[in-house]
Coordinates of C-alpha atoms in Angstrom, one line a residue:
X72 CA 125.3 95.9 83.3
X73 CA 124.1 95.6 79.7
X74 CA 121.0 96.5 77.7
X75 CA 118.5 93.5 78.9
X76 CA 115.4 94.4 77.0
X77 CA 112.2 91.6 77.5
X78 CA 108.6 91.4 76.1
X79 CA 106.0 93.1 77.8
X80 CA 104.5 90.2 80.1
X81 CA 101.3 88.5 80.3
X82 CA 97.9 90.4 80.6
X83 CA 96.2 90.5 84.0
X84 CA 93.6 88.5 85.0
X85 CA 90.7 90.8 85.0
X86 CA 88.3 89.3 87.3
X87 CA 90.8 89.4 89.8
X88 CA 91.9 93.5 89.3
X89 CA 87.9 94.1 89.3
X90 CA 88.3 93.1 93.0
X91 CA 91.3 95.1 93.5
X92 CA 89.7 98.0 92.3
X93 CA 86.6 97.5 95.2
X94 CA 89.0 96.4 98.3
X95 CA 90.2 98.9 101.1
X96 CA 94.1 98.5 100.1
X97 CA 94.7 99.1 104.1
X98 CA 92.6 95.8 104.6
X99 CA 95.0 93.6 103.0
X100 CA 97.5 94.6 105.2
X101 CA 95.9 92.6 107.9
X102 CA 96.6 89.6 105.8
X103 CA 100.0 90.2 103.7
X104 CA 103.5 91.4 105.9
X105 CA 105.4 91.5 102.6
X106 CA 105.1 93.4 99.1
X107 CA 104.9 97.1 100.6
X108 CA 106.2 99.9 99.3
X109 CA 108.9 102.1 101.9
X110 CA 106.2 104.9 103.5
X111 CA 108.3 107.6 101.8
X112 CA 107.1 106.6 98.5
X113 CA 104.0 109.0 98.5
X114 CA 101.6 110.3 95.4
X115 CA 102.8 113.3 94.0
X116 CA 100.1 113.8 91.9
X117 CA 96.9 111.8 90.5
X118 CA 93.7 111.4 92.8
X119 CA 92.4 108.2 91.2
X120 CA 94.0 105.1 93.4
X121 CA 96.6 102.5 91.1
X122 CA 95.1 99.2 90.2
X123 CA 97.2 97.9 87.2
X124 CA 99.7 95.6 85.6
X125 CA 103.8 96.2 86.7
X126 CA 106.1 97.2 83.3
X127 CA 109.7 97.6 84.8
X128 CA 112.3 99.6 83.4
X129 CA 115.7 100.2 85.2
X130 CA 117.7 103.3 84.4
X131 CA 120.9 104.9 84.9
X132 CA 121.3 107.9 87.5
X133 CA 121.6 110.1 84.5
X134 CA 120.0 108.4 81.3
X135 CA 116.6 107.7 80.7
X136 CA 116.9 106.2 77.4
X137 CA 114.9 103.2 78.0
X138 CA 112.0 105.2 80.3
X139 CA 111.4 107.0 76.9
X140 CA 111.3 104.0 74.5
X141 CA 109.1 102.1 77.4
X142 CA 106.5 105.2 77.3
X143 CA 105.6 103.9 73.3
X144 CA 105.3 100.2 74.6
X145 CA 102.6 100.3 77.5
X146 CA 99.1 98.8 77.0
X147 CA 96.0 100.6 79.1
X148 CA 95.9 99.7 82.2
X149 CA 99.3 99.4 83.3
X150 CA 101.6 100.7 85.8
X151 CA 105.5 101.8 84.8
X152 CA 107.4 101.0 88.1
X153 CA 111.2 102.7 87.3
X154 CA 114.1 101.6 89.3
X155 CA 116.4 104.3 89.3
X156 CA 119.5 102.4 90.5
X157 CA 119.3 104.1 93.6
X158 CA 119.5 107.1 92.2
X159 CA 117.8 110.4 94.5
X160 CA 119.0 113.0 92.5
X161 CA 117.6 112.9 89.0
X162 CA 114.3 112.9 88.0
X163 CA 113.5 110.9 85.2
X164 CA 109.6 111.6 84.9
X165 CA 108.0 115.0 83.9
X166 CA 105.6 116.2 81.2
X167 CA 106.5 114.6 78.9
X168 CA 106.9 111.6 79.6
X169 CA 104.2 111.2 81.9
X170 CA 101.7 113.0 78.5
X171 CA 103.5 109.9 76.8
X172 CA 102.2 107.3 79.3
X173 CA 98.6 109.7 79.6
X174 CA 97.7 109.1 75.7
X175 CA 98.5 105.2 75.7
X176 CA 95.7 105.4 78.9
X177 CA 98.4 104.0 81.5
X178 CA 97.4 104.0 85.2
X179 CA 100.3 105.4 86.5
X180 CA 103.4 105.3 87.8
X181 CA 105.7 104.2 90.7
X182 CA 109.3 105.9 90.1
X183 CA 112.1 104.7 93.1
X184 CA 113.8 108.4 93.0
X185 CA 112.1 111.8 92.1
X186 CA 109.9 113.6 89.3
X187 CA 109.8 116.8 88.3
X188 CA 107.3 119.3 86.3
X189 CA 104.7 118.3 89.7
X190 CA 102.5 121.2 88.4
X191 CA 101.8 119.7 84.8
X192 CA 101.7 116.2 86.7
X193 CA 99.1 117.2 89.5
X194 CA 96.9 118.9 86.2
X195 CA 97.0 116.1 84.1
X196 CA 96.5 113.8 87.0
X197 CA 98.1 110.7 86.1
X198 CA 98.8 108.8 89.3
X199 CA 102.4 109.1 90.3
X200 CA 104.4 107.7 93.1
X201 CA 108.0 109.0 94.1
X202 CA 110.2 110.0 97.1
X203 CA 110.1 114.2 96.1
X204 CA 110.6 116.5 93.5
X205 CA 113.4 117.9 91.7
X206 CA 114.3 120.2 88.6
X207 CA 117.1 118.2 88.2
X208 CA 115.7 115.6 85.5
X209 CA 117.9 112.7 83.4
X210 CA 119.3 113.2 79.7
X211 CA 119.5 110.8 76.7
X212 CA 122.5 110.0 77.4
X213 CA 121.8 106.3 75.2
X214 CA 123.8 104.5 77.6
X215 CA 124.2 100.7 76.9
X216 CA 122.6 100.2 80.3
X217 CA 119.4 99.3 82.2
X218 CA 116.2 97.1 81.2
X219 CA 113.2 96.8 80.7
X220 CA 110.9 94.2 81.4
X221 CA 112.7 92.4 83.6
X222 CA 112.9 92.3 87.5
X223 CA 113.6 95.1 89.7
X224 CA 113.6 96.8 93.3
X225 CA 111.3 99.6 93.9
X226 CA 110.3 100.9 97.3
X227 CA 112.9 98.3 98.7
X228 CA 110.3 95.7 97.4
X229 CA 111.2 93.4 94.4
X230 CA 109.1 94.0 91.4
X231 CA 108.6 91.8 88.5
X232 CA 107.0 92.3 85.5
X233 CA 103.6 91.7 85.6
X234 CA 103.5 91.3 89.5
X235 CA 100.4 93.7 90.1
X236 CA 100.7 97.1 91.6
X237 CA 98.3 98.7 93.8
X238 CA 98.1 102.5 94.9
X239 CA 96.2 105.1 96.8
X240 CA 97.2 108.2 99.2
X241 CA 98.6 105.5 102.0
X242 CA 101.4 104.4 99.7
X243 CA 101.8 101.5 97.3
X244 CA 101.8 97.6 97.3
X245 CA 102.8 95.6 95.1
X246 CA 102.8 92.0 94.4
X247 CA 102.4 88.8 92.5
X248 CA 98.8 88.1 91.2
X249 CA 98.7 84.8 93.1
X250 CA 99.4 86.3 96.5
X251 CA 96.8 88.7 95.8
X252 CA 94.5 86.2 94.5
X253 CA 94.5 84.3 97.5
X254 CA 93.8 87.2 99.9
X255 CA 91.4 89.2 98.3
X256 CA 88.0 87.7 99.0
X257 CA 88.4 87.5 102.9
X258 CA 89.3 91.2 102.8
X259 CA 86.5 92.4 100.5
X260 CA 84.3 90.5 102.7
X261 CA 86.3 92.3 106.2
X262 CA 85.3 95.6 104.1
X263 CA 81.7 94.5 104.1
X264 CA 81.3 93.9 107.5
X265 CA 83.5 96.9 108.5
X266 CA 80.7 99.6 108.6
X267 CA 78.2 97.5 111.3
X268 CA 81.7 97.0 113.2
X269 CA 82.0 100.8 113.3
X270 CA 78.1 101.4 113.8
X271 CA 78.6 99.4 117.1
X272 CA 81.6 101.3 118.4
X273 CA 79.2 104.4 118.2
X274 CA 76.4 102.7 120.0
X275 CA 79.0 102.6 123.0
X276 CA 80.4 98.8 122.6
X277 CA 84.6 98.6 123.4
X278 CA 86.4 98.0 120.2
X279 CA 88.1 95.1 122.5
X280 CA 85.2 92.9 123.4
X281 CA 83.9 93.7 119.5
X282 CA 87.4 92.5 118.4
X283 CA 88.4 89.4 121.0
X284 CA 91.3 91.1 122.3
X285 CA 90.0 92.0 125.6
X286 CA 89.3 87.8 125.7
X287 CA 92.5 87.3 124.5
X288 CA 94.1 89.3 127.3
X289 CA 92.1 88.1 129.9
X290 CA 92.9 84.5 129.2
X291 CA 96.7 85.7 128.9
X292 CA 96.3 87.4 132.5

């Protein structure tokens, strides 16, 4: 395919990633079935969790060309997500670049293959999400190949710029703002009521009749 290079998109809304940043990322799964990331795509390094803005870049198995001109671009706050073209061999992240997407104050990011350099990535701890590690990186080859801005698959889940991407040691989510948007006060307010939910279970109350499945099966039975 050729070079398809695209502006960076629209900023996020930042009410809505001030709630992101507060939610219990596991509680949305009780209200969204699509948008997560496949479970072997695990934090290889950063404690902080992911709340940012998606700039996608697809690469070649070998060439990183455009990861490198992408790490000048990014604005603070945002998440790279790299589509490797299936790639599980190369590592196109290291030192380097992730220093590159450190000093432009990037929250992180998602790579669909391997990184390498885990030690300088874990001390500098930028958040970053692949399926291993590797000292088998990419070159600059300058292939006329790969884009940038412009939709991709990551984690078997379509990413499009701007879509927002969320990240802590369960894995990653991401998704458009609007789907997110329309989920995320239920589930900040399911996180509020969590802890007197939990303080019952102690006092000796079954999770079921707390819950309504025990109800539910009854009524089933």
């Amino acid at each position: 395919m050729p070079l398809d290079i695209r502006a960076l998109p629209a900023p996020a809304d930042a009410a809505l990633l001030a709630k992101l940043r507060r939610v219990d990322f596991p509680t949305l799964g009780h209200y969204l079935e699509e948008g997560f990331c496949a479970p072997e795509l695990q934090r290889m390094a950063g404690t902080e969790r992911l709340v940012g803005r998606a700039v996608t870049v697809r690469t070649t198995a070998t060439d990183s060309t455009l990861l490198h001109h992408a790490a000048g671009l990014v604005e603070p706050g945002d998440v790279v997500v790299v589509d490797c073209g299936g790639d599980r061999r190369h590592a196109p992240l290291g030192e380097v670049v992730a220093n590159a997407l450190a000093s432009r104050r990037a929250a992180g990011v998602v790579v669909d293959g391997l990184c390498t350099d885990v030690d300088a990535l874990r001390a500098l701890d930028l958040p970053v999400y692949a399926y291993g590690r590797t000292p088998l990186t990419t070159k600059l080859h300058g292939l006329a190949d790969g884009s940038l801005c412009a939709p991709v698959v990551c984690g078997g889940v379509p990413v499009h710029p701007g879509d927002l991407v969320l990240g802590d040691a369960n894995g990653v989510i991401v998704a458009p703002a609007e789907r997110l948007a329309a989920v995320i006060d239920e589930a900040l307010a399911d996180d509020a009521e969590e802890p007197a939910l939990v303080a019952r279970l102690w006092q000796g109350e079954p999770l079921g009749s707390l819950t309504g499945a025990t109800d539910t099966l009854q009524r089933l039975s």
